[in-house]
């Protein structure tokens, strides 16, 4: 077996192991776990790459990203992390050559393609070494994203607020956000759930989704977890959140979304149906046996919520209004990657 074939086999094995790690869980893995596992796989890919130029390394990162996205179409976080790492590679190559990092800073980028130069080969080993270190730094930043998001809690949740949340038992980011707010203010928490028998903290009052309309006049703030944020300010939230946001708009209650920066999706998706995971219908086993083969019950895990229903996004770095989400795109993603990936 040639060296190239052996490397290709190792990359293929690493990809399969990564996908199995995601699929072996009965429930969806936490977003942070998916992001960190994707970063770990890409670091392995960078280490195994046997090319001699930066362009081939970036191409392989994007190619593997397309394969992963095709296998896990409902996980936008995988694509986001792939594009983040690709931007790191481009920025590191430009930094070593002392060229403008942003493609918007110089007109030279209109006709100069630094990825094809002879000097690119000479810098390849240095870029590869630095890129591995940058992916480790990205992994560390992901590990502290929850505390950073929670730092915004005291500015959003005030004394004697009544805060309505969704899926408190499933979102660690939301839990930490509430705990941080409790350090500075006394307030009550209402959590919407489909499983009233779940174990909730003593401070949370669980209700069903059908009770939201009657409780909304008491609510002063709404804080929800997030799956993905799109460039137009809309977002993908757990099923049931759309009804909550519509009720909040009717009663003029502000809605805040807590999300890490790796959930910022740079590519607008006109049809989000391939990204919506279907979960098992919550019906009794006896009825499920009767319906088997006669009908199909679809229960989506996520819902698309439009930007006009959201008051702000609590991210790692700041609280951002929906209309400003698109401005953050170039901080994490490169324009050429978005063009090649789409």
C-alpha positions as YAML, in Angstrom:
chain: A
units: angstrom
residues:
- id: 1
  name: UNK
  ca: [0.00, 0.00, 0.00]
- id: 2
  name: UNK
  ca: [1.39, 3.40, -0.99]
- id: 3
  name: UNK
  ca: [1.85, 6.19, 1.56]
- id: 4
  name: UNK
  ca: [-0.97, 8.23, 0.00]
- id: 5
  name: UNK
  ca: [-3.38, 5.26, 0.08]
- id: 6
  name: UNK
  ca: [-2.44, 4.53, 3.69]
- id: 7
  name: UNK
  ca: [-3.09, 8.16, 4.66]
- id: 8
  name: UNK
  ca: [-6.42, 8.12, 2.85]
- id: 9
  name: UNK
  ca: [-7.38, 4.96, 4.73]
- id: 10
  name: UNK
  ca: [-6.49, 6.54, 8.09]
- id: 11
  name: UNK
  ca: [-8.56, 9.63, 7.29]
- id: 12
  name: UNK
  ca: [-11.48, 7.44, 6.25]
- id: 13
  name: UNK
  ca: [-11.23, 5.47, 9.51]
- id: 14
  name: UNK
  ca: [-11.12, 8.70, 11.52]
- id: 15
  name: UNK
  ca: [-14.22, 9.99, 9.69]
- id: 16
  name: UNK
  ca: [-16.15, 6.78, 10.32]
- id: 17
  name: UNK
  ca: [-15.16, 6.82, 14.01]
- id: 18
  name: UNK
  ca: [-16.32, 10.44, 14.29]
- id: 19
  name: UNK
  ca: [-19.71, 9.68, 12.70]
- id: 20
  name: UNK
  ca: [-20.19, 6.58, 14.86]
- id: 21
  name: UNK
  ca: [-19.44, 8.68, 17.93]
- id: 22
  name: UNK
  ca: [-22.37, 10.94, 17.00]
- id: 23
  name: UNK
  ca: [-24.81, 8.22, 15.94]
- id: 24
  name: UNK
  ca: [-24.34, 5.76, 18.80]
- id: 25
  name: UNK
  ca: [-26.19, 8.10, 21.18]
- id: 26
  name: UNK
  ca: [-29.89, 7.54, 21.64]
- id: 27
  name: UNK
  ca: [-30.44, 11.30, 21.91]
- id: 28
  name: UNK
  ca: [-28.64, 14.11, 20.10]
- id: 29
  name: UNK
  ca: [-25.25, 14.91, 21.58]
- id: 30
  name: UNK
  ca: [-24.79, 18.35, 23.20]
- id: 31
  name: UNK
  ca: [-23.76, 21.03, 20.71]
- id: 32
  name: UNK
  ca: [-20.48, 21.61, 22.55]
- id: 33
  name: UNK
  ca: [-19.60, 17.91, 22.23]
- id: 34
  name: UNK
  ca: [-20.31, 17.97, 18.48]
- id: 35
  name: UNK
  ca: [-18.18, 21.10, 18.01]
- id: 36
  name: UNK
  ca: [-15.25, 19.72, 20.02]
- id: 37
  name: UNK
  ca: [-15.38, 16.32, 18.28]
- id: 38
  name: UNK
  ca: [-15.39, 18.05, 14.89]
- id: 39
  name: UNK
  ca: [-12.36, 20.11, 15.89]
- id: 40
  name: UNK
  ca: [-10.60, 16.95, 17.08]
- id: 41
  name: UNK
  ca: [-11.27, 15.22, 13.75]
- id: 42
  name: UNK
  ca: [-9.98, 18.21, 11.76]
- id: 43
  name: UNK
  ca: [-6.82, 18.34, 13.87]
- id: 44
  name: UNK
  ca: [-6.27, 14.67, 13.03]
- id: 45
  name: UNK
  ca: [-6.86, 15.47, 9.36]
- id: 46
  name: UNK
  ca: [-4.28, 18.27, 9.43]
- id: 47
  name: UNK
  ca: [-1.76, 15.96, 11.08]
- id: 48
  name: UNK
  ca: [-2.27, 13.22, 8.47]
- id: 49
  name: UNK
  ca: [-2.21, 15.52, 5.44]
- id: 50
  name: UNK
  ca: [0.75, 14.67, 3.18]
- id: 51
  name: UNK
  ca: [0.51, 17.49, 0.63]
- id: 52
  name: UNK
  ca: [3.15, 20.14, 0.03]
- id: 53
  name: UNK
  ca: [1.07, 23.31, -0.25]
- id: 54
  name: UNK
  ca: [-1.48, 25.22, 1.77]
- id: 55
  name: UNK
  ca: [-4.07, 25.15, -1.00]
- id: 56
  name: UNK
  ca: [-4.20, 21.34, -0.98]
- id: 57
  name: UNK
  ca: [-4.62, 21.35, 2.81]
- id: 58
  name: UNK
  ca: [-7.54, 23.79, 2.64]
- id: 59
  name: UNK
  ca: [-9.12, 21.81, -0.21]
- id: 60
  name: UNK
  ca: [-8.94, 18.61, 1.83]
- id: 61
  name: UNK
  ca: [-10.47, 20.31, 4.88]
- id: 62
  name: UNK
  ca: [-13.38, 21.57, 2.77]
- id: 63
  name: UNK
  ca: [-13.80, 18.21, 1.00]
- id: 64
  name: UNK
  ca: [-14.01, 16.37, 4.31]
- id: 65
  name: UNK
  ca: [-16.45, 19.01, 5.52]
- id: 66
  name: UNK
  ca: [-18.73, 18.32, 2.56]
- id: 67
  name: UNK
  ca: [-18.65, 14.59, 3.28]
- id: 68
  name: UNK
  ca: [-19.50, 15.12, 6.94]
- id: 69
  name: UNK
  ca: [-22.27, 17.58, 6.10]
- id: 70
  name: UNK
  ca: [-23.76, 15.13, 3.62]
- id: 71
  name: UNK
  ca: [-23.71, 12.37, 6.25]
- id: 72
  name: UNK
  ca: [-25.12, 14.57, 9.04]
- id: 73
  name: UNK
  ca: [-27.26, 17.11, 7.18]
- id: 74
  name: UNK
  ca: [-29.14, 18.09, 10.34]
- id: 75
  name: UNK
  ca: [-25.95, 19.16, 12.18]
- id: 76
  name: UNK
  ca: [-25.00, 22.67, 10.94]
- id: 77
  name: UNK
  ca: [-22.36, 22.91, 13.68]
- id: 78
  name: UNK
  ca: [-20.12, 20.48, 11.77]
- id: 79
  name: UNK
  ca: [-20.09, 22.71, 8.69]
- id: 80
  name: UNK
  ca: [-19.54, 25.83, 10.80]
- id: 81
  name: UNK
  ca: [-16.48, 24.39, 12.56]
- id: 82
  name: UNK
  ca: [-15.02, 23.15, 9.25]
- id: 83
  name: UNK
  ca: [-15.32, 26.65, 7.77]
- id: 84
  name: UNK
  ca: [-13.81, 28.19, 10.91]
- id: 85
  name: UNK
  ca: [-10.73, 25.96, 10.67]
- id: 86
  name: UNK
  ca: [-10.40, 26.66, 6.95]
- id: 87
  name: UNK
  ca: [-10.41, 30.40, 7.65]
- id: 88
  name: UNK
  ca: [-7.71, 29.86, 10.28]
- id: 89
  name: UNK
  ca: [-5.54, 28.17, 7.64]
- id: 90
  name: UNK
  ca: [-6.00, 31.03, 5.18]
- id: 91
  name: UNK
  ca: [-5.38, 33.70, 7.82]
- id: 92
  name: UNK
  ca: [-2.25, 31.95, 9.08]
- id: 93
  name: UNK
  ca: [-0.85, 31.72, 5.54]
- id: 94
  name: UNK
  ca: [-1.50, 35.42, 5.00]
- id: 95
  name: UNK
  ca: [-0.01, 36.33, 8.39]
- id: 96
  name: UNK
  ca: [3.24, 34.51, 7.63]
- id: 97
  name: UNK
  ca: [3.51, 36.34, 4.30]
- id: 98
  name: UNK
  ca: [2.66, 39.71, 5.95]
- id: 99
  name: UNK
  ca: [-0.35, 40.22, 3.70]
- id: 100
  name: UNK
  ca: [-3.75, 41.66, 4.72]
- id: 101
  name: UNK
  ca: [-5.67, 38.97, 6.58]
- id: 102
  name: UNK
  ca: [-9.15, 40.11, 5.57]
- id: 103
  name: UNK
  ca: [-10.03, 39.69, 1.88]
- id: 104
  name: UNK
  ca: [-11.88, 43.01, 2.16]
- id: 105
  name: UNK
  ca: [-8.81, 45.03, 3.27]
- id: 106
  name: UNK
  ca: [-6.86, 45.15, 0.03]
- id: 107
  name: UNK
  ca: [-7.65, 45.40, -3.67]
- id: 108
  name: UNK
  ca: [-4.69, 43.09, -4.25]
- id: 109
  name: UNK
  ca: [-6.93, 40.14, -3.45]
- id: 110
  name: UNK
  ca: [-8.84, 40.83, -6.67]
- id: 111
  name: UNK
  ca: [-5.93, 39.60, -8.79]
- id: 112
  name: UNK
  ca: [-3.41, 38.04, -6.37]
- id: 113
  name: UNK
  ca: [-3.86, 34.41, -5.37]
- id: 114
  name: UNK
  ca: [-1.19, 33.79, -2.74]
- id: 115
  name: UNK
  ca: [-2.19, 30.14, -2.42]
- id: 116
  name: UNK
  ca: [-0.55, 29.33, -5.80]
- id: 117
  name: UNK
  ca: [2.85, 30.96, -5.19]
- id: 118
  name: UNK
  ca: [6.17, 29.10, -4.84]
- id: 119
  name: UNK
  ca: [6.64, 30.68, -1.43]
- id: 120
  name: UNK
  ca: [3.46, 28.88, -0.39]
- id: 121
  name: UNK
  ca: [5.35, 25.55, -0.43]
- id: 122
  name: UNK
  ca: [8.14, 26.93, 1.74]
- id: 123
  name: UNK
  ca: [5.65, 28.12, 4.35]
- id: 124
  name: UNK
  ca: [3.52, 24.97, 4.33]
- id: 125
  name: UNK
  ca: [5.18, 23.21, 7.28]
- id: 126
  name: UNK
  ca: [5.03, 26.34, 9.43]
- id: 127
  name: UNK
  ca: [1.36, 26.92, 8.59]
- id: 128
  name: UNK
  ca: [0.52, 23.29, 9.34]
- id: 129
  name: UNK
  ca: [2.29, 23.43, 12.71]
- id: 130
  name: UNK
  ca: [0.61, 26.71, 13.69]
- id: 131
  name: UNK
  ca: [-2.78, 25.50, 12.47]
- id: 132
  name: UNK
  ca: [-2.65, 22.49, 14.80]
- id: 133
  name: UNK
  ca: [-1.95, 24.87, 17.68]
- id: 134
  name: UNK
  ca: [-4.82, 27.13, 16.59]
- id: 135
  name: UNK
  ca: [-7.28, 24.21, 16.57]
- id: 136
  name: UNK
  ca: [-6.26, 23.44, 20.15]
- id: 137
  name: UNK
  ca: [-6.87, 27.08, 21.03]
- id: 138
  name: UNK
  ca: [-10.28, 26.88, 19.34]
- id: 139
  name: UNK
  ca: [-11.05, 23.81, 21.43]
- id: 140
  name: UNK
  ca: [-10.18, 25.72, 24.62]
- id: 141
  name: UNK
  ca: [-12.37, 28.65, 23.55]
- id: 142
  name: UNK
  ca: [-15.27, 26.26, 23.03]
- id: 143
  name: UNK
  ca: [-14.76, 24.88, 26.53]
- id: 144
  name: UNK
  ca: [-15.28, 28.31, 28.11]
- id: 145
  name: UNK
  ca: [-18.14, 29.43, 25.86]
- id: 146
  name: UNK
  ca: [-20.81, 28.60, 28.45]
- id: 147
  name: UNK
  ca: [-19.29, 30.75, 31.23]
- id: 148
  name: UNK
  ca: [-18.80, 33.58, 28.72]
- id: 149
  name: UNK
  ca: [-22.44, 33.41, 27.62]
- id: 150
  name: UNK
  ca: [-23.56, 33.28, 31.26]
- id: 151
  name: UNK
  ca: [-21.76, 36.58, 31.94]
- id: 152
  name: UNK
  ca: [-24.58, 38.35, 30.07]
- id: 153
  name: UNK
  ca: [-27.25, 36.92, 32.39]
- id: 154
  name: UNK
  ca: [-27.21, 39.76, 34.99]
- id: 155
  name: UNK
  ca: [-27.80, 42.35, 32.24]
- id: 156
  name: UNK
  ca: [-30.79, 40.44, 30.82]
- id: 157
  name: UNK
  ca: [-32.50, 38.98, 33.90]
- id: 158
  name: UNK
  ca: [-33.42, 41.52, 36.57]
- id: 159
  name: UNK
  ca: [-34.76, 41.48, 40.10]
- id: 160
  name: UNK
  ca: [-38.24, 39.94, 40.47]
- id: 161
  name: UNK
  ca: [-38.44, 38.92, 36.80]
- id: 162
  name: UNK
  ca: [-40.53, 35.94, 35.80]
- id: 163
  name: UNK
  ca: [-38.41, 34.06, 33.26]
- id: 164
  name: UNK
  ca: [-39.86, 31.44, 30.93]
- id: 165
  name: UNK
  ca: [-37.41, 28.91, 29.47]
- id: 166
  name: UNK
  ca: [-37.65, 25.81, 27.30]
- id: 167
  name: UNK
  ca: [-36.00, 22.40, 27.79]
- id: 168
  name: UNK
  ca: [-34.10, 23.39, 30.92]
- id: 169
  name: UNK
  ca: [-33.26, 19.73, 31.56]
- id: 170
  name: UNK
  ca: [-31.57, 19.36, 28.15]
- id: 171
  name: UNK
  ca: [-29.52, 22.56, 27.75]
- id: 172
  name: UNK
  ca: [-26.41, 22.95, 29.92]
- id: 173
  name: UNK
  ca: [-25.85, 26.44, 28.50]
- id: 174
  name: UNK
  ca: [-29.30, 27.52, 29.62]
- id: 175
  name: UNK
  ca: [-28.77, 26.03, 33.09]
- id: 176
  name: UNK
  ca: [-25.50, 27.91, 33.57]
- id: 177
  name: UNK
  ca: [-27.12, 31.11, 32.30]
- id: 178
  name: UNK
  ca: [-29.91, 30.85, 34.90]
- id: 179
  name: UNK
  ca: [-27.47, 29.96, 37.70]
- id: 180
  name: UNK
  ca: [-25.34, 33.01, 36.90]
- id: 181
  name: UNK
  ca: [-28.38, 35.30, 37.00]
- id: 182
  name: UNK
  ca: [-29.37, 33.88, 40.39]
- id: 183
  name: UNK
  ca: [-26.11, 35.18, 41.85]
- id: 184
  name: UNK
  ca: [-27.23, 38.79, 41.41]
- id: 185
  name: UNK
  ca: [-31.05, 38.75, 41.35]
- id: 186
  name: UNK
  ca: [-34.03, 36.95, 42.80]
- id: 187
  name: UNK
  ca: [-36.54, 35.82, 40.18]
- id: 188
  name: UNK
  ca: [-38.88, 32.96, 39.34]
- id: 189
  name: UNK
  ca: [-38.40, 30.43, 36.54]
- id: 190
  name: UNK
  ca: [-41.05, 28.65, 34.46]
- id: 191
  name: UNK
  ca: [-39.82, 25.86, 32.18]
- id: 192
  name: UNK
  ca: [-41.81, 24.44, 29.28]
- id: 193
  name: UNK
  ca: [-41.48, 20.69, 28.82]
- id: 194
  name: UNK
  ca: [-43.24, 17.69, 27.33]
- id: 195
  name: UNK
  ca: [-42.13, 15.48, 30.23]
- id: 196
  name: UNK
  ca: [-43.52, 16.69, 33.55]
- id: 197
  name: UNK
  ca: [-41.98, 13.72, 35.36]
- id: 198
  name: UNK
  ca: [-38.41, 14.85, 34.55]
- id: 199
  name: UNK
  ca: [-36.06, 15.93, 37.32]
- id: 200
  name: UNK
  ca: [-35.99, 19.73, 37.42]
- id: 201
  name: UNK
  ca: [-34.23, 22.08, 39.85]
- id: 202
  name: UNK
  ca: [-36.32, 23.15, 42.82]
- id: 203
  name: UNK
  ca: [-36.43, 26.75, 41.56]
- id: 204
  name: UNK
  ca: [-38.13, 25.80, 38.25]
- id: 205
  name: UNK
  ca: [-41.88, 25.43, 37.80]
- id: 206
  name: UNK
  ca: [-42.51, 22.98, 34.90]
- id: 207
  name: UNK
  ca: [-45.53, 23.47, 32.63]
- id: 208
  name: UNK
  ca: [-46.70, 21.95, 29.35]
- id: 209
  name: UNK
  ca: [-46.66, 23.81, 26.05]
- id: 210
  name: UNK
  ca: [-50.45, 24.17, 26.03]
- id: 211
  name: UNK
  ca: [-50.23, 26.23, 29.25]
- id: 212
  name: UNK
  ca: [-47.93, 28.89, 27.77]
- id: 213
  name: UNK
  ca: [-50.74, 31.19, 26.60]
- id: 214
  name: UNK
  ca: [-52.31, 31.35, 30.06]
- id: 215
  name: UNK
  ca: [-48.93, 31.94, 31.76]
- id: 216
  name: UNK
  ca: [-47.64, 34.57, 29.33]
- id: 217
  name: UNK
  ca: [-49.26, 37.60, 31.09]
- id: 218
  name: UNK
  ca: [-47.09, 36.77, 34.13]
- id: 219
  name: UNK
  ca: [-43.84, 36.42, 32.15]
- id: 220
  name: UNK
  ca: [-41.38, 39.33, 31.83]
- id: 221
  name: UNK
  ca: [-38.48, 37.63, 29.99]
- id: 222
  name: UNK
  ca: [-38.05, 34.56, 27.79]
- id: 223
  name: UNK
  ca: [-34.70, 32.78, 27.40]
- id: 224
  name: UNK
  ca: [-34.40, 29.91, 24.92]
- id: 225
  name: UNK
  ca: [-31.65, 27.51, 23.77]
- id: 226
  name: UNK
  ca: [-30.60, 27.43, 20.13]
- id: 227
  name: UNK
  ca: [-29.50, 24.93, 17.47]
- id: 228
  name: UNK
  ca: [-28.36, 27.33, 14.71]
- id: 229
  name: UNK
  ca: [-28.44, 31.04, 13.84]
- id: 230
  name: UNK
  ca: [-28.80, 32.14, 10.21]
- id: 231
  name: UNK
  ca: [-27.38, 35.33, 8.58]
- id: 232
  name: UNK
  ca: [-30.79, 37.01, 8.34]
- id: 233
  name: UNK
  ca: [-31.24, 36.81, 12.12]
- id: 234
  name: UNK
  ca: [-33.62, 33.85, 12.10]
- id: 235
  name: UNK
  ca: [-32.74, 30.74, 14.10]
- id: 236
  name: UNK
  ca: [-33.45, 27.06, 14.56]
- id: 237
  name: UNK
  ca: [-34.88, 26.32, 18.01]
- id: 238
  name: UNK
  ca: [-36.22, 23.21, 19.77]
- id: 239
  name: UNK
  ca: [-39.74, 22.20, 18.82]
- id: 240
  name: UNK
  ca: [-42.33, 24.26, 20.69]
- id: 241
  name: UNK
  ca: [-40.30, 27.48, 20.78]
- id: 242
  name: UNK
  ca: [-42.14, 28.99, 17.80]
- id: 243
  name: UNK
  ca: [-45.43, 28.92, 19.72]
- id: 244
  name: UNK
  ca: [-43.68, 30.52, 22.70]
- id: 245
  name: UNK
  ca: [-42.21, 33.30, 20.54]
- id: 246
  name: UNK
  ca: [-45.56, 34.03, 18.88]
- id: 247
  name: UNK
  ca: [-47.25, 34.26, 22.28]
- id: 248
  name: UNK
  ca: [-44.42, 36.51, 23.51]
- id: 249
  name: UNK
  ca: [-44.90, 38.87, 20.56]
- id: 250
  name: UNK
  ca: [-48.62, 39.05, 21.31]
- id: 251
  name: UNK
  ca: [-47.84, 40.15, 24.91]
- id: 252
  name: UNK
  ca: [-44.73, 42.25, 24.06]
- id: 253
  name: UNK
  ca: [-42.40, 40.02, 26.08]
- id: 254
  name: UNK
  ca: [-38.70, 40.17, 25.02]
- id: 255
  name: UNK
  ca: [-37.17, 36.90, 23.76]
- id: 256
  name: UNK
  ca: [-33.44, 36.19, 24.19]
- id: 257
  name: UNK
  ca: [-31.57, 33.29, 22.61]
- id: 258
  name: UNK
  ca: [-28.43, 31.85, 24.25]
- id: 259
  name: UNK
  ca: [-25.96, 30.43, 21.73]
- id: 260
  name: UNK
  ca: [-22.23, 29.90, 21.24]
- id: 261
  name: UNK
  ca: [-20.47, 31.57, 18.32]
- id: 262
  name: UNK
  ca: [-19.98, 28.24, 16.52]
- id: 263
  name: UNK
  ca: [-23.76, 28.14, 16.00]
- id: 264
  name: UNK
  ca: [-23.56, 31.18, 13.69]
- id: 265
  name: UNK
  ca: [-24.33, 29.65, 10.29]
- id: 266
  name: UNK
  ca: [-22.73, 31.74, 7.50]
- id: 267
  name: UNK
  ca: [-24.80, 30.32, 4.64]
- id: 268
  name: UNK
  ca: [-28.49, 31.16, 4.44]
- id: 269
  name: UNK
  ca: [-30.59, 28.03, 3.99]
- id: 270
  name: UNK
  ca: [-33.78, 28.63, 2.01]
- id: 271
  name: UNK
  ca: [-35.19, 25.21, 2.93]
- id: 272
  name: UNK
  ca: [-34.36, 24.11, 6.48]
- id: 273
  name: UNK
  ca: [-36.31, 20.84, 6.28]
- id: 274
  name: UNK
  ca: [-33.16, 18.69, 5.68]
- id: 275
  name: UNK
  ca: [-31.69, 20.19, 8.89]
- id: 276
  name: UNK
  ca: [-34.71, 19.33, 11.03]
- id: 277
  name: UNK
  ca: [-34.19, 16.09, 12.89]
- id: 278
  name: UNK
  ca: [-37.29, 13.96, 13.48]
- id: 279
  name: UNK
  ca: [-37.62, 12.52, 16.97]
- id: 280
  name: UNK
  ca: [-39.62, 9.56, 18.19]
- id: 281
  name: UNK
  ca: [-43.32, 10.43, 18.69]
- id: 282
  name: UNK
  ca: [-44.29, 10.55, 22.36]
- id: 283
  name: UNK
  ca: [-47.27, 8.16, 22.15]
- id: 284
  name: UNK
  ca: [-47.99, 5.05, 24.24]
- id: 285
  name: UNK
  ca: [-46.44, 1.80, 23.04]
- id: 286
  name: UNK
  ca: [-49.84, 0.11, 22.64]
- id: 287
  name: UNK
  ca: [-51.08, 2.82, 20.28]
- id: 288
  name: UNK
  ca: [-47.78, 2.82, 18.41]
- id: 289
  name: UNK
  ca: [-48.21, -0.91, 17.79]
- id: 290
  name: UNK
  ca: [-51.74, -0.34, 16.46]
- id: 291
  name: UNK
  ca: [-50.59, 2.46, 14.12]
- id: 292
  name: UNK
  ca: [-47.59, 0.49, 12.85]
- id: 293
  name: UNK
  ca: [-47.72, 0.27, 9.05]
- id: 294
  name: UNK
  ca: [-50.96, 2.23, 8.73]
- id: 295
  name: UNK
  ca: [-49.72, 5.79, 9.24]
- id: 296
  name: UNK
  ca: [-46.56, 7.84, 9.74]
- id: 297
  name: UNK
  ca: [-46.33, 10.22, 12.70]
- id: 298
  name: UNK
  ca: [-43.76, 12.99, 12.23]
- id: 299
  name: UNK
  ca: [-42.54, 14.94, 15.24]
- id: 300
  name: UNK
  ca: [-39.85, 17.49, 14.31]
- id: 301
  name: UNK
  ca: [-37.17, 18.21, 16.90]
- id: 302
  name: UNK
  ca: [-36.55, 21.81, 15.69]
- id: 303
  name: UNK
  ca: [-38.51, 24.79, 14.40]
- id: 304
  name: UNK
  ca: [-37.50, 27.84, 12.38]
- id: 305
  name: UNK
  ca: [-38.14, 31.12, 14.23]
- id: 306
  name: UNK
  ca: [-38.05, 34.36, 12.22]
- id: 307
  name: UNK
  ca: [-35.84, 37.29, 13.22]
- id: 308
  name: UNK
  ca: [-38.75, 39.61, 14.10]
- id: 309
  name: UNK
  ca: [-39.70, 37.27, 16.97]
- id: 310
  name: UNK
  ca: [-36.26, 37.55, 18.64]
- id: 311
  name: UNK
  ca: [-35.11, 40.50, 20.77]
- id: 312
  name: UNK
  ca: [-31.43, 39.54, 21.05]
- id: 313
  name: UNK
  ca: [-28.79, 36.81, 20.94]
- id: 314
  name: UNK
  ca: [-26.55, 36.26, 23.97]
- id: 315
  name: UNK
  ca: [-23.30, 35.07, 22.35]
- id: 316
  name: UNK
  ca: [-19.81, 34.44, 23.73]
- id: 317
  name: UNK
  ca: [-18.72, 38.01, 23.13]
- id: 318
  name: UNK
  ca: [-21.83, 40.21, 23.31]
- id: 319
  name: UNK
  ca: [-25.60, 40.47, 23.18]
- id: 320
  name: UNK
  ca: [-26.45, 41.11, 19.52]
- id: 321
  name: UNK
  ca: [-29.73, 42.12, 17.91]
- id: 322
  name: UNK
  ca: [-30.90, 39.94, 14.97]
- id: 323
  name: UNK
  ca: [-30.22, 42.59, 12.30]
- id: 324
  name: UNK
  ca: [-26.51, 42.67, 13.26]
- id: 325
  name: UNK
  ca: [-25.92, 38.91, 13.04]
- id: 326
  name: UNK
  ca: [-24.74, 39.11, 9.42]
- id: 327
  name: UNK
  ca: [-21.95, 41.51, 10.46]
- id: 328
  name: UNK
  ca: [-20.31, 38.77, 12.53]
- id: 329
  name: UNK
  ca: [-19.91, 36.46, 9.55]
- id: 330
  name: UNK
  ca: [-16.52, 37.72, 8.38]
- id: 331
  name: UNK
  ca: [-15.10, 37.41, 11.92]
- id: 332
  name: UNK
  ca: [-15.40, 33.62, 11.78]
- id: 333
  name: UNK
  ca: [-15.63, 32.67, 8.09]
- id: 334
  name: UNK
  ca: [-13.66, 33.48, 4.93]
- id: 335
  name: UNK
  ca: [-15.44, 34.70, 1.79]
- id: 336
  name: UNK
  ca: [-13.56, 32.24, -0.48]
- id: 337
  name: UNK
  ca: [-14.54, 29.30, 1.73]
- id: 338
  name: UNK
  ca: [-18.20, 30.26, 1.56]
- id: 339
  name: UNK
  ca: [-17.94, 30.49, -2.23]
- id: 340
  name: UNK
  ca: [-16.19, 27.13, -2.62]
- id: 341
  name: UNK
  ca: [-18.25, 25.28, -0.02]
- id: 342
  name: UNK
  ca: [-21.68, 26.23, -1.36]
...
